[in-house]
Short mmCIF file of C-alpha atoms in Angstrom, two decimals:
data_model
loop_
_atom_site.label_atom_id
_atom_site.label_comp_id
_atom_site.label_asym_id
_atom_site.label_seq_id
_atom_site.Cartn_x
_atom_site.Cartn_y
_atom_site.Cartn_z
CA MET D 1 67.95 126.40 110.05
CA ASN D 2 68.79 129.44 112.12
CA LYS D 3 71.94 131.44 111.51
CA SER D 4 73.61 130.46 114.81
CA LEU D 5 73.23 126.72 114.15
CA PHE D 6 74.45 127.16 110.58
CA LEU D 7 77.63 128.96 111.80
CA LYS D 8 78.27 126.18 114.36
CA VAL D 9 77.99 123.49 111.66
CA ILE D 10 80.31 125.40 109.31
CA SER D 11 82.81 126.00 112.14
CA SER D 12 82.78 122.30 113.00
CA PHE D 13 83.57 121.35 109.41
CA ILE D 14 86.40 123.89 109.25
CA LEU D 15 87.90 122.57 112.50
CA LEU D 16 87.59 118.99 111.25
CA GLY D 17 89.38 119.91 108.02
CA ILE D 18 92.20 121.65 109.90
CA THR D 19 92.56 118.66 112.24
CA LEU D 20 92.77 116.23 109.33
CA ALA D 21 95.29 118.42 107.51
CA LEU D 22 97.48 118.72 110.61
CA SER D 23 97.39 114.98 111.26
CA GLY D 24 98.65 114.40 107.71
CA CYS D 25 101.52 116.80 108.35
CA GLN D 26 102.21 115.08 111.65
CA GLN D 27 102.59 111.75 109.82
CA LEU D 28 105.37 113.17 107.66
CA ASN D 29 107.03 114.74 110.72
CA VAL D 30 107.03 111.36 112.45
CA ILE D 31 108.70 109.79 109.41
CA GLN D 32 111.30 112.55 109.23
CA SER D 33 111.94 112.66 112.98
CA GLN D 34 113.27 109.11 112.88
CA VAL D 35 116.48 110.46 111.29
CA SER D 36 119.09 112.27 113.43
CA THR D 37 120.24 115.81 112.62
CA LYS D 38 123.70 114.53 111.63
CA SER D 39 122.10 112.02 109.27
CA ARG D 40 119.91 114.74 107.72
CA ASN D 41 122.99 116.76 106.74
CA THR D 42 124.63 113.70 105.23
CA GLU D 43 121.36 112.71 103.57
CA GLN D 44 121.17 116.05 101.78
CA GLU D 45 124.71 115.58 100.47
CA ILE D 46 124.12 112.05 99.18
CA LYS D 47 120.46 112.26 98.15
CA PRO D 48 121.18 113.06 94.47
CA VAL D 49 123.69 110.20 94.31
CA ILE D 50 121.18 107.71 95.74
CA GLU D 51 118.35 109.03 93.52
CA ASN D 52 120.47 108.60 90.38
CA TYR D 53 121.64 105.17 91.44
CA ILE D 54 118.22 103.70 92.29
CA GLN D 55 116.94 104.84 88.89
CA SER D 56 119.97 103.51 86.97
CA GLU D 57 119.65 100.60 84.56
CA ILE D 58 122.36 98.64 86.41
CA PHE D 59 120.56 98.86 89.74
CA LEU D 60 117.07 98.26 88.38
CA LYS D 61 118.15 95.22 86.38
CA ASP D 62 119.79 93.65 89.44
CA PHE D 63 117.16 94.62 92.00
CA PHE D 64 113.92 94.63 90.05
CA GLY D 65 114.47 92.59 86.91
CA SER D 66 111.79 93.04 84.30
CA GLY D 67 108.30 94.20 85.12
CA SER D 68 104.99 92.51 84.49
CA ILE D 69 103.36 95.11 82.22
CA ASN D 70 106.32 96.35 80.14
CA GLY D 71 106.11 99.67 81.96
CA LYS D 72 108.67 102.07 83.40
CA ILE D 73 110.03 101.48 86.91
CA PHE D 74 110.07 104.34 89.41
CA CYS D 75 111.79 104.14 92.80
CA SER D 76 111.57 106.28 95.94
CA TYR D 77 113.15 105.76 99.32
CA HIS D 78 112.99 106.61 103.00
CA PHE D 79 116.34 107.39 104.63
CA LEU D 80 117.11 105.16 107.65
CA GLY D 81 120.68 106.17 108.48
CA VAL D 82 124.30 106.29 107.50
CA ASP D 83 127.62 105.19 109.00
CA GLN D 84 131.31 104.87 108.23
CA LYS D 85 132.34 101.41 107.11
CA ASN D 86 135.19 99.88 109.17
CA GLU D 87 138.38 101.95 109.34
CA ASN D 88 138.00 103.20 105.79
CA LYS D 89 136.80 106.76 106.31
CA ASN D 90 136.08 107.11 102.59
CA THR D 91 133.44 104.36 102.45
CA ILE D 92 129.95 104.98 103.83
CA ASN D 93 127.02 102.62 104.24
CA THR D 94 123.71 104.34 103.60
CA TYR D 95 120.57 102.57 104.83
CA ILE D 96 117.26 103.18 103.06
CA TRP D 97 113.80 101.68 102.78
CA LEU D 98 113.16 101.39 99.05
CA LEU D 99 109.94 101.06 97.08
CA CYS D 100 110.04 100.47 93.32
CA ASP D 101 106.80 100.44 91.31
CA GLU D 102 106.25 99.69 87.67
CA TYR D 103 103.75 101.94 85.85
CA ASN D 104 102.53 102.12 82.27
CA ILE D 105 101.37 105.17 80.33
CA LYS D 106 97.88 104.85 81.89
CA ILE D 107 99.51 104.97 85.34
CA LYS D 108 98.44 101.39 85.88
CA ARG D 109 100.62 99.70 88.49
CA GLY D 110 102.42 96.49 87.58
CA SER D 111 105.15 94.83 89.63
CA ALA D 112 106.41 96.35 92.88
CA ALA D 113 109.14 95.69 95.44
CA SER D 114 109.61 97.15 98.91
CA ILE D 115 112.67 96.32 101.02
CA PRO D 116 115.48 97.78 103.16
CA ILE D 117 118.71 98.29 101.23
CA VAL D 118 122.32 99.19 101.99
CA VAL D 119 123.81 101.54 99.40
CA ILE D 120 127.59 101.67 99.70
CA LEU D 121 129.13 105.00 98.77
CA LYS D 122 132.69 106.17 98.42
CA ASN D 123 133.70 109.71 99.28
CA GLN D 124 136.54 110.96 97.10
CA GLU D 125 137.49 114.60 97.39
CA ASN D 126 134.09 115.44 98.94
CA LYS D 127 132.21 113.80 96.06
CA TYR D 128 130.13 110.71 96.68
CA GLN D 129 129.81 107.88 94.19
CA THR D 130 127.99 104.58 94.49
CA VAL D 131 130.15 101.49 94.85
CA ASN D 132 127.57 98.75 95.41
CA HIS D 133 124.31 97.81 97.10
CA GLN D 134 123.10 94.90 99.22
CA TYR D 135 119.67 93.75 100.31
CA PRO D 136 118.26 90.82 102.25
CA ARG D 137 117.14 87.69 100.47
CA ASP D 138 113.48 86.66 100.46
CA GLY D 139 111.93 84.02 102.64
CA ALA D 140 113.65 82.23 105.50
CA SER D 141 116.94 84.08 104.93
CA TYR D 142 115.40 87.56 105.30
CA SER D 143 115.81 87.96 109.09
CA GLU D 144 119.32 86.53 109.09
CA ASP D 145 120.37 88.85 106.25
CA VAL D 146 118.85 91.92 107.93
CA LYS D 147 120.87 91.11 111.04
CA LYS D 148 124.08 90.83 108.97
CA LEU D 149 123.53 93.86 106.75
CA PHE D 150 122.13 96.47 109.14
CA PRO D 151 123.52 97.79 112.44
CA THR D 152 121.40 97.49 115.58
CA ASP D 153 120.04 101.06 115.49
CA VAL D 154 118.92 100.68 111.86
CA ARG D 155 117.39 97.26 112.56
CA ARG D 156 115.43 98.89 115.37
CA LYS D 157 114.21 101.59 112.97
CA ILE D 158 113.20 98.91 110.46
CA SER D 159 111.21 96.98 113.07
CA ASP D 160 109.63 100.17 114.50
CA LEU D 161 108.82 101.54 111.06
CA ASP D 162 105.17 101.82 110.18
CA GLN D 163 105.72 100.17 106.83
CA ASN D 164 102.20 100.89 105.60
CA LYS D 165 102.68 104.65 106.09
CA ILE D 166 106.13 104.59 104.51
CA VAL D 167 105.06 102.44 101.55
CA ASN D 168 101.95 104.56 100.97
CA TYR D 169 104.02 107.74 101.05
CA LEU D 170 106.68 106.29 98.71
CA ASN D 171 103.98 104.95 96.40
CA LEU D 172 102.53 108.46 96.07
CA GLU D 173 106.01 109.74 95.23
CA ASN D 174 106.34 107.08 92.52
CA ILE D 175 102.91 107.94 91.10
CA LYS D 176 103.98 111.60 90.87
CA LYS D 177 107.16 110.56 89.05
CA ALA D 178 105.14 108.38 86.66
CA GLN D 179 102.65 111.17 85.97
CA ILE D 180 105.47 113.56 85.15
CA TYR D 181 107.27 111.00 83.02
CA PHE D 182 104.20 110.00 80.99
CA LYS D 183 102.82 113.58 80.71
#
């Protein structure tokens, strides 16, 4: 193989690698661009509150129940939006897409659940605390519940969401959490 052809082949592989890397970054940008700037600021303020809540025993027992492999449950979420609830300026509905995965010490996946959720927060003296959560029922009631629980703009985001990309991304986040936990 002459030197010129060798350099062309190497250059092609480098360009292919850069293209693949950029397309992976673009996927995350698409996911993040679905949230408005105002929501991003609010998300940063409430993210620790939501993270703590979705990992709490109370939430996991209600939402997830018990797993299938006696493992530990890890949850990650994608932020869909936030709004004030009724006239009460201190209560905020936060809309997320949630994925919870059960893993054991061998990072073997057990039970899993993926669903949109409303996390209701209360703002007291610029500190957020979780009040409650709601999620749609399974089966025939799912669509009706989504319509009741989520405003039109969030329902549109849910229907436009590439759930495979979101779930894959959230699953990787849960695997990282499991690896750290079981390290």
